[in-house]
Amino acid sequence: MKKYLSILLALCMLLSVAVGCTQQPDDEPEVKEEAQTIRVGALTGPTAMGMVKLMDASDKGESENTYEFQLQSEASAFVSALAKGEIDIAAVPANLASVVYNNTDGAVELLAINTLGVLYIVERGESINSFADLAGKTIYATGEGASPEFGLKYLLKENGLDGDNAPTIQWCADTTEALSYIASDENAIAMLPQPFVTAAQAKVDGLRVALDLNAEWEKLDNGSAMVTGVVLARKEFAESYPQQLAKFMEEYSNSVNFVLENTEDAAQLIGGYEIVKAPIAQKALPYCNITFMTGSEMKTAMEGYLGVLYEMNPASVGGAMPDADFYYVPEK
């Protein structure tokens, strides 16, 4: 009997050693269960406006995750921070997300689309009612070398305004400069983003929205969408903390729904975080096209949009279209 027990014990020891020696492949990330403060960055404007309810909950200690938020006026502030691991999640312009992906060898992934088109053609008169009316005109605009430029030029091309009849685009350093032309010339035409359009209307009598570029893009019915802002995460963080990432997605989605359904209360929060003054935010929110698009719907919309930009200028998306691993599409 003792002999059999000895043999059995030896087998158990061998089995435990074999199991203990079994290791995960080196390329599989370690899933961590402990609490992690999630560092989130967002740009002042529409990309941060949908996040304010979550920011408020975090500050009150009512969020399920622990967050550290930072707001910036320039997206470039988040590029190096993502690459260096100094921030975990950032809301950035759509094309910049692809540029960061390509420049970091795929070290980031796309979580969601949080803002669709926010660009509008404005004027003080009644001369512009369709894209055809822009032929031969001068448009004061901001966003040269970025999504606004490529989006505008794509729409002009699709509407047959890329030849001798193309409008002249005078690029301005910022929205304030563009507004100065509108204020001084009653015939001036400009392309401005929300919520600056609403702020400008409070300063310039008779300023009206002539064209909604998001609506004009939808008219093309080409399978893509005009995407302005997205939410990006470091892939290392996403793979190491999948449960907390899933909870972030849920809490962020709830925040967006609150902002869309409670405009007045959301505007007060937006003003409180000094993103946009509350009265402007309340008027602008319906026109900021804030959304929370995820999964396959996000992937389809983003691929279509980046494809358009790539055809216009490959450098606008970082020189190449992102691979499938760019898109965060969890298995159901």
Coordinates of C-alpha atoms in Angstrom, one line a residue:
M1 CA 0.0 0.0 0.0
K2 CA 2.8 2.4 0.9
K3 CA 4.4 1.6 -2.5
Y4 CA 1.3 2.6 -4.3
L5 CA 1.0 5.8 -2.3
S6 CA 4.6 6.7 -3.1
I7 CA 4.0 6.2 -6.8
L8 CA 0.8 8.3 -6.7
L9 CA 2.6 11.1 -4.8
A10 CA 5.4 11.1 -7.3
L11 CA 3.0 11.4 -10.2
C12 CA 1.2 14.3 -8.5
M13 CA 4.5 16.1 -8.0
L14 CA 5.5 15.6 -11.7
L15 CA 2.1 16.9 -12.8
S16 CA 2.3 20.0 -10.7
V17 CA 5.8 20.7 -12.0
A18 CA 4.6 20.3 -15.6
V19 CA 1.6 22.7 -15.0
G20 CA 3.9 25.2 -13.2
C21 CA 6.3 25.2 -16.1
T22 CA 3.6 25.9 -18.7
Q23 CA 3.8 29.6 -19.6
Q24 CA 1.8 31.9 -21.8
P25 CA 3.4 33.1 -25.0
D26 CA 5.6 36.1 -24.6
D27 CA 3.3 38.2 -26.9
E28 CA 0.2 37.7 -24.7
P29 CA -0.3 40.6 -22.3
E30 CA -0.8 40.0 -18.7
V31 CA -4.3 40.8 -17.6
K32 CA -4.3 42.8 -14.4
E33 CA -7.1 42.8 -12.0
E34 CA -6.0 45.5 -9.5
A35 CA -7.4 49.0 -9.6
Q36 CA -5.9 51.4 -12.1
T37 CA -6.3 55.2 -12.4
I38 CA -7.3 55.8 -16.0
R39 CA -5.7 58.9 -17.4
V40 CA -8.0 60.5 -20.0
G41 CA -7.3 63.5 -22.2
A42 CA -9.8 65.5 -24.4
L43 CA -9.8 68.6 -26.5
T44 CA -11.9 71.5 -25.5
G45 CA -14.9 71.6 -27.8
P46 CA -17.2 68.9 -29.0
T47 CA -14.8 66.1 -28.3
A48 CA -14.9 66.8 -24.6
M49 CA -18.5 67.9 -24.3
G50 CA -19.9 64.4 -24.4
M51 CA -17.6 63.4 -21.6
V52 CA -18.7 66.0 -19.0
K53 CA -21.1 63.8 -17.1
L54 CA -18.4 61.2 -16.5
M55 CA -16.0 64.0 -15.5
D56 CA -18.5 65.2 -13.0
A57 CA -19.2 61.7 -11.6
S58 CA -15.4 61.2 -11.3
D59 CA -14.9 64.4 -9.4
K60 CA -17.7 63.5 -7.0
G61 CA -16.3 60.0 -6.5
E62 CA -19.4 58.4 -8.1
S63 CA -17.8 56.8 -11.1
E64 CA -17.0 53.1 -11.0
N65 CA -13.5 53.6 -12.4
T66 CA -11.0 56.0 -11.0
Y67 CA -10.2 58.7 -13.5
E68 CA -7.7 61.6 -14.0
F69 CA -8.9 64.0 -16.7
Q70 CA -7.0 66.6 -18.5
L71 CA -8.3 69.1 -21.1
Q72 CA -6.1 70.6 -23.8
S73 CA -6.7 73.1 -26.7
E74 CA -4.2 71.4 -29.0
A75 CA -4.4 67.7 -30.0
S76 CA -0.6 67.6 -30.4
A77 CA -0.4 67.6 -26.6
F78 CA -1.7 64.0 -26.5
V79 CA 0.4 62.5 -29.3
S80 CA 3.7 62.2 -27.4
A81 CA 1.8 61.4 -24.1
L82 CA 0.2 58.4 -25.8
A83 CA 3.5 57.2 -27.3
K84 CA 5.3 57.5 -23.9
G85 CA 2.5 55.9 -21.9
E86 CA 1.8 59.1 -20.0
I87 CA -1.9 58.9 -20.8
D88 CA -4.2 56.0 -21.4
I89 CA -7.1 57.3 -23.4
A90 CA -7.5 60.4 -25.5
A91 CA -10.2 62.1 -27.5
V92 CA -8.5 63.3 -30.7
P93 CA -9.3 64.3 -34.3
A94 CA -10.2 61.3 -36.5
N95 CA -7.3 61.5 -38.9
L96 CA -4.8 62.1 -36.1
A97 CA -5.8 58.7 -34.6
S98 CA -4.6 57.0 -37.8
V99 CA -1.4 59.1 -37.8
V100 CA -0.6 58.1 -34.2
Y101 CA -1.3 54.4 -35.1
N102 CA 1.1 54.5 -38.0
N103 CA 3.8 56.4 -36.2
T104 CA 3.8 54.1 -33.1
D105 CA 3.8 50.8 -35.0
G106 CA 0.2 50.1 -34.0
A107 CA 0.6 50.9 -30.3
V108 CA -2.9 52.5 -30.1
E109 CA -6.4 51.3 -31.0
L110 CA -9.7 53.1 -31.8
L111 CA -12.4 52.7 -29.1
A112 CA -15.2 54.8 -30.5
I113 CA -16.3 57.7 -32.7
N114 CA -17.5 60.5 -30.5
T115 CA -18.2 63.3 -32.9
L116 CA -19.4 63.5 -36.5
G117 CA -19.2 66.6 -38.7
V118 CA -19.1 69.9 -36.9
L119 CA -18.2 72.1 -39.9
Y120 CA -20.5 74.8 -41.3
I121 CA -20.4 77.3 -44.1
V122 CA -21.6 80.6 -42.7
E123 CA -22.4 84.0 -44.3
R124 CA -24.2 87.3 -43.4
G125 CA -26.3 87.3 -46.6
E126 CA -28.4 84.9 -48.6
S127 CA -26.2 84.0 -51.5
I128 CA -25.1 80.5 -50.5
N129 CA -27.8 77.8 -50.5
S130 CA -26.0 74.9 -52.2
F131 CA -22.4 73.9 -52.9
A132 CA -22.9 75.1 -56.5
D133 CA -23.2 78.6 -55.1
L134 CA -19.6 78.5 -53.8
A135 CA -18.2 78.5 -57.3
G136 CA -15.7 81.3 -57.8
K137 CA -16.1 82.6 -54.2
T138 CA -13.5 83.0 -51.5
I139 CA -14.0 80.9 -48.3
Y140 CA -12.2 81.9 -45.1
A141 CA -11.4 78.8 -43.2
T142 CA -9.3 77.1 -40.4
G143 CA -7.8 73.7 -40.3
E144 CA -5.2 73.8 -43.1
G145 CA -3.4 70.4 -43.4
A146 CA -5.9 68.7 -41.1
S147 CA -9.4 67.1 -41.4
P148 CA -11.2 70.4 -42.2
E149 CA -9.1 71.0 -45.3
F150 CA -9.4 67.5 -46.6
G151 CA -13.1 67.3 -45.8
L152 CA -13.9 70.6 -47.5
K153 CA -11.8 69.8 -50.6
Y154 CA -13.5 66.3 -50.9
L155 CA -16.9 67.8 -50.8
L156 CA -16.0 70.5 -53.4
K157 CA -14.6 67.8 -55.7
E158 CA -17.7 65.6 -55.3
N159 CA -19.8 68.6 -56.2
G160 CA -17.8 69.4 -59.3
L161 CA -16.0 72.4 -57.8
D162 CA -12.3 71.3 -58.2
G163 CA -11.5 73.0 -61.6
D164 CA -11.5 76.6 -62.8
N165 CA -14.8 77.1 -60.9
A166 CA -13.3 76.1 -57.6
P167 CA -13.6 78.6 -54.8
T168 CA -10.5 80.2 -53.4
I169 CA -9.8 79.0 -49.8
Q170 CA -8.0 81.5 -47.7
W171 CA -6.6 79.7 -44.6
C172 CA -6.7 81.5 -41.3
A173 CA -4.5 81.0 -38.3
D174 CA -7.5 80.5 -36.1
T175 CA -11.3 81.0 -35.8
T176 CA -10.8 84.5 -34.5
E177 CA -9.0 85.5 -37.6
A178 CA -11.7 84.0 -39.8
L179 CA -14.4 85.8 -37.8
S180 CA -12.6 89.1 -38.3
Y181 CA -13.2 88.8 -42.1
I182 CA -16.9 88.0 -41.5
A183 CA -17.3 91.0 -39.2
S184 CA -15.6 93.4 -41.5
D185 CA -17.0 92.3 -44.9
E186 CA -20.8 91.7 -45.2
N187 CA -20.2 89.5 -48.3
A188 CA -17.6 87.3 -46.7
I189 CA -18.1 83.5 -46.5
A190 CA -16.4 81.3 -43.9
M191 CA -16.1 77.6 -42.9
L192 CA -16.3 77.4 -39.1
P193 CA -16.7 74.6 -36.5
Q194 CA -19.3 74.3 -33.8
P195 CA -19.5 75.5 -31.1
F196 CA -17.6 78.5 -32.5
V197 CA -20.4 79.1 -35.1
T198 CA -22.8 79.7 -32.2
A199 CA -20.4 82.0 -30.4
A200 CA -19.8 83.9 -33.7
Q201 CA -23.5 84.4 -34.2
A202 CA -23.7 86.1 -30.8
K203 CA -21.1 88.6 -32.0
V204 CA -22.0 89.2 -35.7
D205 CA -25.6 90.3 -36.5
G206 CA -27.2 88.4 -39.3
L207 CA -24.6 85.6 -39.4
R208 CA -26.4 82.4 -40.6
V209 CA -25.6 78.8 -41.3
A210 CA -25.7 78.4 -45.1
L211 CA -24.5 74.8 -45.4
D212 CA -24.1 71.9 -42.9
L213 CA -21.1 69.9 -44.2
N214 CA -22.1 66.8 -42.3
A215 CA -25.5 66.9 -44.1
E216 CA -23.8 67.5 -47.4
W217 CA -21.5 64.5 -46.8
E218 CA -24.5 62.3 -46.0
K219 CA -26.1 63.4 -49.4
L220 CA -23.2 61.7 -51.2
D221 CA -24.4 58.3 -49.8
N222 CA -21.0 56.7 -50.4
G223 CA -20.9 54.4 -47.4
S224 CA -18.7 56.7 -45.4
A225 CA -19.4 59.3 -42.7
M226 CA -17.8 62.6 -41.9
V227 CA -16.0 61.8 -38.7
T228 CA -14.5 64.6 -36.6
G229 CA -13.5 63.2 -33.2
V230 CA -12.7 59.7 -31.9
V231 CA -11.5 58.1 -28.7
L232 CA -8.1 56.4 -28.8
A233 CA -6.5 54.1 -26.2
R234 CA -3.0 52.7 -25.7
K235 CA -3.1 49.1 -26.7
E236 CA -1.0 48.0 -23.8
F237 CA -3.5 49.6 -21.4
A238 CA -6.5 48.1 -23.2
E239 CA -5.0 44.6 -23.1
S240 CA -3.8 44.8 -19.5
Y241 CA -7.1 46.2 -18.1
P242 CA -9.9 44.8 -20.2
Q243 CA -12.5 45.0 -17.4
Q244 CA -11.8 48.6 -16.6
L245 CA -11.8 49.5 -20.3
A246 CA -15.2 47.9 -20.7
K247 CA -16.4 49.8 -17.7
F248 CA -15.0 53.1 -19.2
M249 CA -16.9 52.4 -22.4
E250 CA -20.1 51.9 -20.5
E251 CA -19.6 55.0 -18.3
Y252 CA -18.6 57.2 -21.3
S253 CA -21.7 55.9 -23.3
N254 CA -23.9 56.9 -20.4
S255 CA -22.3 60.3 -20.3
V256 CA -23.0 60.9 -24.0
N257 CA -26.6 59.8 -23.6
F258 CA -27.0 62.3 -20.7
V259 CA -25.6 65.1 -22.7
L260 CA -27.8 64.4 -25.6
E261 CA -31.0 64.1 -23.5
N262 CA -30.4 66.8 -21.0
T263 CA -29.1 69.8 -22.9
E264 CA -29.6 72.5 -20.3
D265 CA -28.0 70.5 -17.5
A266 CA -25.2 69.3 -19.7
A267 CA -24.5 72.9 -20.8
Q268 CA -24.0 73.9 -17.2
L269 CA -21.4 71.2 -16.7
I270 CA -19.7 72.2 -19.9
G271 CA -19.5 75.7 -18.7
G272 CA -18.3 74.6 -15.3
Y273 CA -15.4 72.8 -16.9
E274 CA -14.6 75.9 -19.0
I275 CA -14.9 73.9 -22.2
V276 CA -17.4 76.4 -23.7
K277 CA -19.5 79.0 -21.9
A278 CA -22.8 77.5 -20.8
P279 CA -25.2 79.7 -22.8
I280 CA -23.2 79.0 -26.0
A281 CA -23.0 75.3 -25.2
Q282 CA -26.8 75.1 -24.7
K283 CA -27.4 76.6 -28.1
A284 CA -24.6 74.7 -29.9
L285 CA -25.2 71.2 -28.5
P286 CA -27.9 70.2 -31.0
Y287 CA -25.5 71.0 -33.9
C288 CA -22.3 69.4 -32.5
N289 CA -23.2 65.9 -33.7
I290 CA -22.0 64.3 -30.5
T291 CA -22.3 60.5 -30.7
F292 CA -20.9 57.3 -29.3
M293 CA -20.4 54.8 -32.2
T294 CA -18.6 51.6 -31.4
G295 CA -17.9 48.1 -32.8
S296 CA -18.5 47.2 -36.4
E297 CA -20.5 50.4 -37.1
M298 CA -17.6 52.5 -35.9
K299 CA -15.2 50.4 -38.0
T300 CA -17.2 50.8 -41.2
A301 CA -17.7 54.6 -40.7
M302 CA -14.0 55.2 -39.9
E303 CA -12.6 53.0 -42.7
G304 CA -14.8 54.9 -45.2
Y305 CA -13.7 58.3 -43.9
L306 CA -10.0 57.4 -43.7
G307 CA -10.3 56.0 -47.2
V308 CA -11.6 59.3 -48.5
L309 CA -8.7 61.2 -46.8
Y310 CA -6.1 58.7 -48.0
E311 CA -7.2 59.2 -51.6
M312 CA -7.0 63.0 -51.1
N313 CA -3.6 62.9 -49.4
P314 CA -2.0 59.7 -47.9
A315 CA 0.0 61.8 -45.4
S316 CA -3.3 62.9 -43.8
V317 CA -3.7 59.4 -42.3
G318 CA -0.1 58.8 -41.6
G319 CA 0.9 57.4 -45.0
A320 CA -1.1 54.1 -44.9
M321 CA -4.6 52.9 -44.0
P322 CA -4.6 51.3 -40.5
D323 CA -4.8 47.5 -40.2
A324 CA -7.7 45.6 -38.6
D325 CA -6.0 45.6 -35.2
F326 CA -6.6 49.4 -35.1
Y327 CA -10.2 48.8 -34.3
Y328 CA -11.4 47.8 -30.9
V329 CA -14.2 45.4 -31.6
P330 CA -14.7 43.1 -28.6
E331 CA -16.1 39.6 -29.2
K332 CA -19.7 39.3 -28.1

